[in-house]
Amino acid sequence: MTKNNIEDMLASYDKNNLTIATVCSHSSLQIFNGAKKEKFKTLGIAVGEKRKFYDAFPLGRPDEFIMVDNYKEILSMTDELREKNTIVIPHGSFVEYLGPENFLKLNIPTFGNKDVLMWESDRNKERKWLEAAEITMPEEIKDPEKIDKPVIVKYHGAKGGKDFFIAKTYDEFLQRIKKGRSFTIQEFVMGTRYYLHYFYSPIQDDAYKLSKGSLQMISMDRRDETTIDEVQRLGSIQELEEIGIHPTFVVTGNIPIVMRESLLPKVFSMGEKVVEKSLELFGGIIGPFCLETVVTEDLEFKVFEISARIVAGTNPYVAGSPYSELIQPDLSTGRRIAQEIKYAAKQGLLQEILS
Ligand code: AMP
């Protein structure tokens, strides 16, 4: 969507009566809770019986639901949503359920810069962006025959680590690879995982200052992945592999974590470089994003992935994190999004943070 298009849509919006909407999944409880704290109306887009469980969480329940048979129906509801002065908050499941092409076509003011999707959803472009930003990534092994250390094989488009596997030799790779699917091979980085939750505002400069706007680090988590994270309860990975049981990387939850304080300057420096490069390449990664990292024994960060919107790893922090408490009490990423929209609406800057 062009800037003009957004400005046209916003022209008919009552800026004092905005509705924050998202798809009922992923981080929606947190998004609705944050929006309610900032006094927005909230709207949940749900399929089937999903809305029932929201009754159990009154402070995370949207004021109103729109029920759809499937998420693609949202595309034909744009008039109705715009009449309610709706701003849509994308999250991982939202983009996945709708499909990236449909998400790009969605004709409703959407928080963040949709252009980031092209850079994030293609692993080659993602690497180009991050390496141009001088971020260290795990080595990519182009030729499977050259596997001479532990690697992780990732299928393109696979969600939540589905079917990813570890191989230590070319033979192991051949045994496990599924024909007909495109994949990337990365060095398996030994270390500890940190998923860093940033928030970039192009319109406020009261945090870590960048060439335009400023950067915050709101929280961090570690993902809980089945079976890799608990497989050792049954035996060593090697023992299990010998009897044909292979660890998997399917995300089931998130664990709160803090990092040694001396590493924080590096965290900000990485975030800064990623944002500055994004401004140069496609007009900026706006709002929340996450760098998925492994910290090695030399205290070096290797970034294996970027998520360009709110991640589910922020969910442990509905009532704030050890970092966000140092910004403002009770600040979640969901609430921070609502605050950005509120500030932009007041200053006449909504077109700077929506696409
Ligand atoms: P991804 O889909 O890239 O987020 O990867 C899924 C999971 O695989 C991550 O959450 C990590 O636990 C693991 N992983 C991915 N890439 C690497 C890597 N290069 N080294 C070690 N573990 C990795």
mmCIF file of C-alpha atoms and ligand atoms in Angstrom:
data_model
loop_
_atom_site.group_PDB
_atom_site.id
_atom_site.type_symbol
_atom_site.label_atom_id
_atom_site.label_comp_id
_atom_site.label_asym_id
_atom_site.label_seq_id
_atom_site.Cartn_x
_atom_site.Cartn_y
_atom_site.Cartn_z
ATOM 1 C CA MET A 1 0.000 0.000 0.000
ATOM 2 C CA THR A 2 1.342 3.431 -0.858
ATOM 3 C CA LYS A 3 1.627 6.296 1.602
ATOM 4 C CA ASN A 4 -1.078 8.177 -0.322
ATOM 5 C CA ASN A 5 -3.399 5.256 0.052
ATOM 6 C CA ILE A 6 -2.865 5.188 3.816
ATOM 7 C CA GLU A 7 -3.388 8.924 4.033
ATOM 8 C CA ASP A 8 -6.636 8.588 2.058
ATOM 9 C CA MET A 9 -7.892 5.881 4.374
ATOM 10 C CA LEU A 10 -6.926 7.794 7.479
ATOM 11 C CA ALA A 11 -8.672 10.919 6.205
ATOM 12 C CA SER A 12 -12.044 9.353 6.979
ATOM 13 C CA TYR A 13 -10.929 8.009 10.384
ATOM 14 C CA ASP A 14 -12.057 9.478 13.678
ATOM 15 C CA LYS A 15 -8.635 9.624 15.375
ATOM 16 C CA ASN A 16 -10.219 9.933 18.807
ATOM 17 C CA ASN A 17 -12.161 6.739 18.358
ATOM 18 C CA LEU A 18 -9.724 4.173 17.000
ATOM 19 C CA THR A 19 -10.193 0.411 17.316
ATOM 20 C CA ILE A 20 -7.245 -1.948 17.715
ATOM 21 C CA ALA A 21 -7.860 -5.306 16.058
ATOM 22 C CA THR A 22 -5.991 -8.526 15.633
ATOM 23 C CA VAL A 23 -6.530 -12.181 14.894
ATOM 24 C CA CYS A 24 -7.388 -14.218 18.005
ATOM 25 C CA SER A 25 -4.226 -16.249 18.446
ATOM 26 C CA HIS A 26 -0.477 -15.962 19.149
ATOM 27 C CA SER A 27 -0.117 -12.784 21.285
ATOM 28 C CA SER A 28 -3.681 -11.469 21.012
ATOM 29 C CA LEU A 29 -4.421 -11.592 24.762
ATOM 30 C CA GLN A 30 -1.430 -9.344 25.345
ATOM 31 C CA ILE A 31 -2.285 -7.022 22.431
ATOM 32 C CA PHE A 32 -5.891 -6.582 23.628
ATOM 33 C CA ASN A 33 -4.794 -6.155 27.237
ATOM 34 C CA GLY A 34 -2.254 -3.476 26.242
ATOM 35 C CA ALA A 35 -4.794 -1.678 24.036
ATOM 36 C CA LYS A 36 -7.373 -1.682 26.850
ATOM 37 C CA LYS A 37 -4.819 -0.215 29.261
ATOM 38 C CA GLU A 38 -4.384 2.647 26.791
ATOM 39 C CA LYS A 39 -8.186 3.038 26.515
ATOM 40 C CA PHE A 40 -8.651 1.804 22.962
ATOM 41 C CA LYS A 41 -11.630 -0.162 21.742
ATOM 42 C CA THR A 42 -10.600 -3.680 20.814
ATOM 43 C CA LEU A 43 -11.802 -6.101 18.179
ATOM 44 C CA GLY A 44 -10.917 -9.781 17.817
ATOM 45 C CA ILE A 45 -11.135 -11.626 14.524
ATOM 46 C CA ALA A 46 -11.827 -15.271 15.317
ATOM 47 C CA VAL A 47 -12.598 -18.543 13.623
ATOM 48 C CA GLY A 48 -15.048 -21.067 15.070
ATOM 49 C CA GLU A 49 -15.330 -21.620 18.803
ATOM 50 C CA LYS A 50 -12.117 -19.838 19.581
ATOM 51 C CA ARG A 51 -13.658 -16.896 21.353
ATOM 52 C CA LYS A 52 -14.983 -19.052 24.212
ATOM 53 C CA PHE A 53 -11.727 -19.191 26.093
ATOM 54 C CA TYR A 54 -11.397 -15.402 26.104
ATOM 55 C CA ASP A 55 -14.271 -15.313 28.625
ATOM 56 C CA ALA A 56 -11.831 -16.781 31.125
ATOM 57 C CA PHE A 57 -9.529 -13.756 30.695
ATOM 58 C CA PRO A 58 -11.701 -10.615 30.963
ATOM 59 C CA LEU A 59 -8.712 -8.255 30.798
ATOM 60 C CA GLY A 60 -7.440 -9.876 27.613
ATOM 61 C CA ARG A 61 -10.837 -10.302 25.989
ATOM 62 C CA PRO A 62 -11.593 -7.966 23.061
ATOM 63 C CA ASP A 63 -14.669 -5.730 23.401
ATOM 64 C CA GLU A 64 -16.082 -7.182 20.215
ATOM 65 C CA PHE A 65 -15.539 -10.205 17.966
ATOM 66 C CA ILE A 66 -15.902 -10.631 14.246
ATOM 67 C CA MET A 67 -16.388 -14.292 13.433
ATOM 68 C CA VAL A 68 -15.096 -15.650 10.129
ATOM 69 C CA ASP A 69 -15.158 -19.120 8.578
ATOM 70 C CA ASN A 70 -11.589 -18.720 7.485
ATOM 71 C CA TYR A 71 -9.078 -15.947 7.812
ATOM 72 C CA LYS A 72 -9.086 -15.046 4.105
ATOM 73 C CA GLU A 73 -12.593 -13.636 4.702
ATOM 74 C CA ILE A 74 -10.912 -10.684 6.397
ATOM 75 C CA LEU A 75 -10.001 -9.465 2.916
ATOM 76 C CA SER A 76 -13.663 -8.893 2.100
ATOM 77 C CA MET A 77 -14.397 -7.163 5.388
ATOM 78 C CA THR A 78 -12.231 -4.154 4.907
ATOM 79 C CA ASP A 79 -15.137 -1.678 4.570
ATOM 80 C CA GLU A 80 -16.677 -2.851 7.824
ATOM 81 C CA LEU A 81 -13.341 -2.682 9.612
ATOM 82 C CA ARG A 82 -12.551 0.769 8.279
ATOM 83 C CA GLU A 83 -15.944 2.068 9.403
ATOM 84 C CA LYS A 84 -14.864 1.155 12.913
ATOM 85 C CA ASN A 85 -11.620 3.189 12.476
ATOM 86 C CA THR A 86 -9.671 -0.037 12.803
ATOM 87 C CA ILE A 87 -5.918 -0.381 12.990
ATOM 88 C CA VAL A 88 -4.758 -3.947 12.570
ATOM 89 C CA ILE A 89 -1.842 -5.358 14.579
ATOM 90 C CA PRO A 90 -0.047 -8.129 12.708
ATOM 91 C CA HIS A 91 1.514 -11.072 14.517
ATOM 92 C CA GLY A 92 3.151 -14.269 13.287
ATOM 93 C CA SER A 93 -0.037 -16.325 13.120
ATOM 94 C CA PHE A 94 -1.967 -13.469 11.498
ATOM 95 C CA VAL A 95 0.485 -13.344 8.590
ATOM 96 C CA GLU A 96 0.661 -17.146 8.384
ATOM 97 C CA TYR A 97 -3.118 -17.750 8.414
ATOM 98 C CA LEU A 98 -3.807 -15.039 5.875
ATOM 99 C CA GLY A 99 -0.812 -15.898 3.700
ATOM 100 C CA PRO A 100 1.914 -13.307 3.015
ATOM 101 C CA GLU A 101 0.475 -12.318 -0.409
ATOM 102 C CA ASN A 102 -2.975 -11.645 1.066
ATOM 103 C CA PHE A 103 -1.455 -9.830 4.013
ATOM 104 C CA LEU A 104 0.286 -7.466 1.587
ATOM 105 C CA LYS A 105 -3.048 -6.811 -0.128
ATOM 106 C CA LEU A 106 -4.916 -6.121 3.119
ATOM 107 C CA ASN A 107 -6.525 -2.736 2.625
ATOM 108 C CA ILE A 108 -6.752 -1.654 6.256
ATOM 109 C CA PRO A 109 -4.261 0.567 8.102
ATOM 110 C CA THR A 110 -1.793 -1.916 9.558
ATOM 111 C CA PHE A 111 0.743 -1.249 12.295
ATOM 112 C CA GLY A 112 4.358 -1.402 11.047
ATOM 113 C CA ASN A 113 5.909 -1.430 7.601
ATOM 114 C CA LYS A 114 4.552 -4.220 5.396
ATOM 115 C CA ASP A 115 7.554 -3.901 3.063
ATOM 116 C CA VAL A 116 9.640 -5.716 5.659
ATOM 117 C CA LEU A 117 7.851 -8.938 4.774
ATOM 118 C CA MET A 118 9.752 -9.288 1.492
ATOM 119 C CA TRP A 119 13.068 -9.057 3.324
ATOM 120 C CA GLU A 120 12.131 -11.303 6.165
ATOM 121 C CA SER A 121 10.242 -14.136 4.479
ATOM 122 C CA ASP A 122 13.005 -14.961 1.992
ATOM 123 C CA ARG A 123 15.988 -16.455 3.850
ATOM 124 C CA ASN A 124 18.438 -15.168 1.213
ATOM 125 C CA LYS A 125 17.185 -11.600 1.450
ATOM 126 C CA GLU A 126 17.115 -11.822 5.227
ATOM 127 C CA ARG A 127 20.791 -12.813 5.193
ATOM 128 C CA LYS A 128 21.610 -9.967 2.784
ATOM 129 C CA TRP A 129 19.959 -7.439 5.093
ATOM 130 C CA LEU A 130 21.522 -8.730 8.313
ATOM 131 C CA GLU A 131 25.002 -9.195 6.860
ATOM 132 C CA ALA A 132 24.860 -5.725 5.288
ATOM 133 C CA ALA A 133 24.080 -4.528 8.819
ATOM 134 C CA GLU A 134 27.298 -6.271 10.000
ATOM 135 C CA ILE A 135 25.399 -8.797 12.086
ATOM 136 C CA THR A 136 27.167 -12.115 12.596
ATOM 137 C CA MET A 137 25.024 -15.010 11.402
ATOM 138 C CA PRO A 138 25.687 -18.746 11.583
ATOM 139 C CA GLU A 139 27.725 -19.912 8.624
ATOM 140 C CA GLU A 140 25.615 -21.150 5.726
ATOM 141 C CA ILE A 141 26.680 -24.462 4.166
ATOM 142 C CA LYS A 142 25.749 -24.349 0.499
ATOM 143 C CA ASP A 143 26.881 -27.850 -0.425
ATOM 144 C CA PRO A 144 25.640 -30.689 1.840
ATOM 145 C CA GLU A 145 28.670 -32.784 0.851
ATOM 146 C CA LYS A 146 30.796 -30.245 2.723
ATOM 147 C CA ILE A 147 29.109 -30.894 6.087
ATOM 148 C CA ASP A 148 32.019 -31.392 8.489
ATOM 149 C CA LYS A 149 30.480 -30.181 11.769
ATOM 150 C CA PRO A 150 27.013 -30.216 13.363
ATOM 151 C CA VAL A 151 24.501 -28.383 11.173
ATOM 152 C CA ILE A 152 20.806 -27.634 11.376
ATOM 153 C CA VAL A 153 18.721 -28.157 8.254
ATOM 154 C CA LYS A 154 15.742 -25.824 7.925
ATOM 155 C CA TYR A 155 12.960 -26.232 5.401
ATOM 156 C CA HIS A 156 11.757 -23.045 3.783
ATOM 157 C CA GLY A 157 8.356 -21.865 4.917
ATOM 158 C CA ALA A 158 8.297 -24.404 7.776
ATOM 159 C CA LYS A 159 6.565 -22.875 10.768
ATOM 160 C CA GLY A 160 7.752 -23.222 14.324
ATOM 161 C CA GLY A 161 10.781 -25.326 13.459
ATOM 162 C CA LYS A 162 8.677 -28.162 12.015
ATOM 163 C CA ASP A 163 10.797 -31.020 10.583
ATOM 164 C CA PHE A 164 14.096 -29.215 11.158
ATOM 165 C CA PHE A 165 16.891 -31.654 11.895
ATOM 166 C CA ILE A 166 20.491 -31.837 13.018
ATOM 167 C CA ALA A 167 23.131 -33.623 10.949
ATOM 168 C CA LYS A 168 26.796 -34.091 11.717
ATOM 169 C CA THR A 169 27.846 -35.711 8.438
ATOM 170 C CA TYR A 170 26.753 -35.827 4.800
ATOM 171 C CA ASP A 171 25.483 -39.372 5.383
ATOM 172 C CA GLU A 172 23.231 -38.261 8.216
ATOM 173 C CA PHE A 173 21.954 -35.456 5.997
ATOM 174 C CA LEU A 174 21.070 -37.932 3.224
ATOM 175 C CA GLN A 175 19.244 -40.194 5.671
ATOM 176 C CA ARG A 176 17.008 -37.434 6.965
ATOM 177 C CA ILE A 177 16.418 -34.984 4.110
ATOM 178 C CA LYS A 178 12.900 -34.962 2.635
ATOM 179 C CA LYS A 179 12.926 -34.909 -1.156
ATOM 180 C CA GLY A 180 11.245 -32.067 -3.022
ATOM 181 C CA ARG A 181 11.450 -29.461 -0.281
ATOM 182 C CA SER A 182 13.780 -26.485 -0.416
ATOM 183 C CA PHE A 183 16.015 -25.994 2.574
ATOM 184 C CA THR A 184 18.910 -24.060 4.095
ATOM 185 C CA ILE A 185 21.817 -25.605 5.980
ATOM 186 C CA GLN A 186 23.314 -23.613 8.845
ATOM 187 C CA GLU A 187 26.172 -24.349 11.175
ATOM 188 C CA PHE A 188 24.575 -25.489 14.474
ATOM 189 C CA VAL A 189 25.811 -22.799 16.847
ATOM 190 C CA MET A 190 26.796 -24.066 20.280
ATOM 191 C CA GLY A 191 25.781 -21.731 23.054
ATOM 192 C CA THR A 192 22.774 -20.319 24.858
ATOM 193 C CA ARG A 193 19.727 -18.929 23.098
ATOM 194 C CA TYR A 194 18.321 -15.450 23.684
ATOM 195 C CA TYR A 195 15.352 -14.059 21.772
ATOM 196 C CA LEU A 196 15.610 -10.275 22.044
ATOM 197 C CA HIS A 197 12.420 -8.210 21.866
ATOM 198 C CA TYR A 198 13.044 -4.707 20.540
ATOM 199 C CA PHE A 199 10.721 -1.823 19.750
ATOM 200 C CA TYR A 200 11.708 0.799 17.201
ATOM 201 C CA SER A 201 9.864 4.098 17.081
ATOM 202 C CA PRO A 202 10.592 6.347 14.090
ATOM 203 C CA ILE A 203 8.630 9.173 15.738
ATOM 204 C CA GLN A 204 9.822 9.311 19.363
ATOM 205 C CA ASP A 205 13.384 9.933 20.463
ATOM 206 C CA ASP A 206 13.207 9.417 24.196
ATOM 207 C CA ALA A 207 15.078 6.065 24.188
ATOM 208 C CA TYR A 208 18.340 4.754 22.636
ATOM 209 C CA LYS A 209 18.733 7.362 19.900
ATOM 210 C CA LEU A 210 19.121 6.404 16.255
ATOM 211 C CA SER A 211 19.561 8.540 13.123
ATOM 212 C CA LYS A 212 15.762 8.784 13.133
ATOM 213 C CA GLY A 213 13.688 8.018 16.227
ATOM 214 C CA SER A 214 14.819 5.624 18.956
ATOM 215 C CA LEU A 215 15.087 2.030 20.062
ATOM 216 C CA GLN A 216 13.947 0.156 23.173
ATOM 217 C CA MET A 217 14.616 -3.371 24.350
ATOM 218 C CA ILE A 218 11.437 -4.433 26.105
ATOM 219 C CA SER A 219 12.141 -8.031 27.099
ATOM 220 C CA MET A 220 13.808 -11.299 26.153
ATOM 221 C CA ASP A 221 12.800 -14.953 26.299
ATOM 222 C CA ARG A 222 13.993 -18.416 25.551
ATOM 223 C CA ARG A 223 11.736 -20.645 23.509
ATOM 224 C CA ASP A 224 10.731 -24.009 24.806
ATOM 225 C CA GLU A 225 11.022 -26.472 21.940
ATOM 226 C CA THR A 226 9.836 -30.039 21.910
ATOM 227 C CA THR A 227 11.515 -32.459 21.904
ATOM 228 C CA ILE A 228 15.050 -31.012 21.829
ATOM 229 C CA ASP A 229 14.772 -29.127 25.120
ATOM 230 C CA GLU A 230 13.801 -32.126 27.236
ATOM 231 C CA VAL A 231 14.901 -35.091 25.202
ATOM 232 C CA GLN A 232 17.845 -35.663 27.529
ATOM 233 C CA ARG A 233 15.406 -36.929 30.156
ATOM 234 C CA LEU A 234 15.368 -40.155 28.197
ATOM 235 C CA GLY A 235 19.057 -40.423 27.287
ATOM 236 C CA SER A 236 21.768 -38.635 25.327
ATOM 237 C CA ILE A 237 20.845 -37.430 21.853
ATOM 238 C CA GLN A 238 23.397 -39.846 20.404
ATOM 239 C CA GLU A 239 21.859 -42.822 22.215
ATOM 240 C CA LEU A 240 18.411 -41.855 21.027
ATOM 241 C CA GLU A 241 19.496 -41.275 17.443
ATOM 242 C CA GLU A 242 21.000 -44.758 17.404
ATOM 243 C CA ILE A 243 17.511 -46.166 17.964
ATOM 244 C CA GLY A 244 15.942 -43.816 15.426
ATOM 245 C CA ILE A 245 14.564 -41.135 17.768
ATOM 246 C CA HIS A 246 15.488 -37.691 16.467
ATOM 247 C CA PRO A 247 15.050 -34.431 18.367
ATOM 248 C CA THR A 248 12.615 -31.885 16.920
ATOM 249 C CA PHE A 249 12.316 -28.094 17.254
ATOM 250 C CA VAL A 250 8.592 -27.464 17.562
ATOM 251 C CA VAL A 251 7.857 -24.411 19.695
ATOM 252 C CA THR A 252 5.450 -25.089 22.569
ATOM 253 C CA GLY A 253 6.035 -22.148 24.898
ATOM 254 C CA ASN A 254 8.329 -19.388 26.107
ATOM 255 C CA ILE A 255 10.472 -18.954 29.195
ATOM 256 C CA PRO A 256 11.402 -15.559 30.687
ATOM 257 C CA ILE A 257 15.086 -14.783 30.907
ATOM 258 C CA VAL A 258 17.542 -11.974 31.643
ATOM 259 C CA MET A 259 21.051 -11.604 30.326
ATOM 260 C CA ARG A 260 24.290 -10.603 32.037
ATOM 261 C CA GLU A 261 24.220 -6.848 32.063
ATOM 262 C CA SER A 262 27.616 -6.462 30.393
ATOM 263 C CA LEU A 263 26.108 -7.869 27.184
ATOM 264 C CA LEU A 264 23.427 -5.190 26.878
ATOM 265 C CA PRO A 265 25.565 -2.679 24.927
ATOM 266 C CA LYS A 266 26.018 -5.373 22.261
ATOM 267 C CA VAL A 267 22.272 -5.998 22.242
ATOM 268 C CA PHE A 268 21.603 -2.329 21.511
ATOM 269 C CA SER A 269 24.373 -2.088 18.968
ATOM 270 C CA MET A 270 22.903 -5.044 17.025
ATOM 271 C CA GLY A 271 19.404 -3.573 17.162
ATOM 272 C CA GLU A 272 20.723 -0.230 16.006
ATOM 273 C CA LYS A 273 22.524 -1.695 12.996
ATOM 274 C CA VAL A 274 19.496 -3.738 11.956
ATOM 275 C CA VAL A 275 17.193 -0.710 12.123
ATOM 276 C CA GLU A 276 19.622 1.671 10.375
ATOM 277 C CA LYS A 277 20.062 -0.797 7.506
ATOM 278 C CA SER A 278 16.290 -1.309 7.291
ATOM 279 C CA LEU A 279 15.789 2.445 6.948
ATOM 280 C CA GLU A 280 18.221 2.406 4.046
ATOM 281 C CA LEU A 281 16.777 -0.697 2.356
ATOM 282 C CA PHE A 282 13.004 -0.370 2.719
ATOM 283 C CA GLY A 283 11.963 2.571 4.874
ATOM 284 C CA GLY A 284 12.493 0.931 8.251
ATOM 285 C CA ILE A 285 11.380 -1.927 10.476
ATOM 286 C CA ILE A 286 8.731 -0.152 12.542
ATOM 287 C CA GLY A 287 7.478 -1.245 15.967
ATOM 288 C CA PRO A 288 8.364 -4.556 17.597
ATOM 289 C CA PHE A 289 10.893 -6.996 16.192
ATOM 290 C CA CYS A 290 12.951 -9.861 17.536
ATOM 291 C CA LEU A 291 16.507 -11.027 16.942
ATOM 292 C CA GLU A 292 16.870 -14.738 17.605
ATOM 293 C CA THR A 293 20.392 -15.314 18.826
ATOM 294 C CA VAL A 294 22.836 -17.822 20.233
ATOM 295 C CA VAL A 295 25.561 -16.495 22.549
ATOM 296 C CA THR A 296 28.766 -18.508 22.233
ATOM 297 C CA GLU A 297 31.312 -19.218 24.953
ATOM 298 C CA ASP A 298 33.328 -16.243 23.615
ATOM 299 C CA LEU A 299 30.281 -14.073 24.369
ATOM 300 C CA GLU A 300 29.699 -13.504 20.699
ATOM 301 C CA PHE A 301 26.144 -13.195 19.382
ATOM 302 C CA LYS A 302 25.134 -15.157 16.319
ATOM 303 C CA VAL A 303 21.761 -14.153 14.921
ATOM 304 C CA PHE A 304 19.992 -17.018 13.172
ATOM 305 C CA GLU A 305 16.666 -15.307 12.457
ATOM 306 C CA ILE A 306 14.761 -12.022 12.615
ATOM 307 C CA SER A 307 11.015 -11.677 13.224
ATOM 308 C CA ALA A 308 9.688 -8.343 12.096
ATOM 309 C CA ARG A 309 6.653 -8.048 14.359
ATOM 310 C CA ILE A 310 5.499 -8.926 17.863
ATOM 311 C CA VAL A 311 6.704 -12.408 18.820
ATOM 312 C CA ALA A 312 4.960 -14.831 21.167
ATOM 313 C CA GLY A 313 8.081 -14.706 23.334
ATOM 314 C CA THR A 314 6.764 -11.388 24.705
ATOM 315 C CA ASN A 315 3.769 -13.181 26.261
ATOM 316 C CA PRO A 316 5.402 -13.916 29.640
ATOM 317 C CA TYR A 317 5.515 -10.150 30.167
ATOM 318 C CA VAL A 318 1.873 -9.004 30.102
ATOM 319 C CA ALA A 319 2.641 -7.135 33.334
ATOM 320 C CA GLY A 320 6.107 -5.965 32.300
ATOM 321 C CA SER A 321 9.596 -7.477 32.184
ATOM 322 C CA PRO A 322 12.764 -6.806 34.196
ATOM 323 C CA TYR A 323 13.733 -4.434 31.357
ATOM 324 C CA SER A 324 10.417 -2.742 30.602
ATOM 325 C CA GLU A 325 10.006 -2.023 34.316
ATOM 326 C CA LEU A 326 12.973 0.317 33.841
ATOM 327 C CA ILE A 327 11.075 2.173 31.118
ATOM 328 C CA GLN A 328 7.613 2.308 32.664
ATOM 329 C CA PRO A 329 5.827 0.043 35.160
ATOM 330 C CA ASP A 330 3.476 -2.523 33.682
ATOM 331 C CA LEU A 331 4.662 -2.126 30.092
ATOM 332 C CA SER A 332 4.231 -5.064 27.731
ATOM 333 C CA THR A 333 5.054 -5.027 24.031
ATOM 334 C CA GLY A 334 1.291 -5.083 23.371
ATOM 335 C CA ARG A 335 0.854 -1.982 25.489
ATOM 336 C CA ARG A 336 3.869 -0.318 23.870
ATOM 337 C CA ILE A 337 2.230 -0.779 20.451
ATOM 338 C CA ALA A 338 -0.970 0.861 21.734
ATOM 339 C CA GLN A 339 1.055 3.743 23.181
ATOM 340 C CA GLU A 340 2.797 4.319 19.854
ATOM 341 C CA ILE A 341 -0.552 4.489 18.061
ATOM 342 C CA LYS A 342 -1.940 6.836 20.706
ATOM 343 C CA TYR A 343 1.064 9.148 20.465
ATOM 344 C CA ALA A 344 1.001 9.142 16.644
ATOM 345 C CA ALA A 345 -2.748 9.851 16.573
ATOM 346 C CA LYS A 346 -2.282 12.831 18.878
ATOM 347 C CA GLN A 347 0.642 14.238 16.898
ATOM 348 C CA GLY A 348 -0.894 13.658 13.462
ATOM 349 C CA LEU A 349 1.808 11.107 12.634
ATOM 350 C CA LEU A 350 -0.205 7.915 12.085
ATOM 351 C CA GLN A 351 0.933 7.661 8.468
ATOM 352 C CA GLU A 352 4.539 7.322 9.744
ATOM 353 C CA ILE A 353 3.848 4.082 11.617
ATOM 354 C CA LEU A 354 1.160 2.418 9.509
ATOM 355 C CA SER A 355 1.222 0.789 6.087
HETATM 356 P P1 AMP B 1 14.143 -20.876 13.408
HETATM 357 O O1 AMP B 1 12.918 -21.360 12.655
HETATM 358 O O2 AMP B 1 15.218 -20.389 12.497
HETATM 359 O O3 AMP B 1 13.747 -19.888 14.467
HETATM 360 O O4 AMP B 1 14.746 -22.155 14.183
HETATM 361 C C1 AMP B 1 13.997 -22.967 15.060
HETATM 362 C C2 AMP B 1 14.854 -23.363 16.244
HETATM 363 O O5 AMP B 1 16.002 -24.091 15.837
HETATM 364 C C3 AMP B 1 15.418 -22.182 17.047
HETATM 365 O O6 AMP B 1 14.512 -21.669 17.984
HETATM 366 C C4 AMP B 1 16.642 -22.779 17.692
HETATM 367 O O7 AMP B 1 16.347 -23.535 18.849
HETATM 368 C C5 AMP B 1 17.131 -23.739 16.634
HETATM 369 N N1 AMP B 1 18.157 -23.127 15.759
HETATM 370 C C6 AMP B 1 17.906 -22.467 14.616
HETATM 371 N N2 AMP B 1 19.053 -22.106 13.998
HETATM 372 C C7 AMP B 1 20.053 -22.540 14.793
HETATM 373 C C8 AMP B 1 21.479 -22.500 14.691
HETATM 374 N N3 AMP B 1 22.106 -21.970 13.632
HETATM 375 N N4 AMP B 1 22.206 -23.057 15.698
HETATM 376 C C9 AMP B 1 21.581 -23.643 16.750
HETATM 377 N N5 AMP B 1 20.249 -23.737 16.883
HETATM 378 C C10 AMP B 1 19.480 -23.202 15.917
#
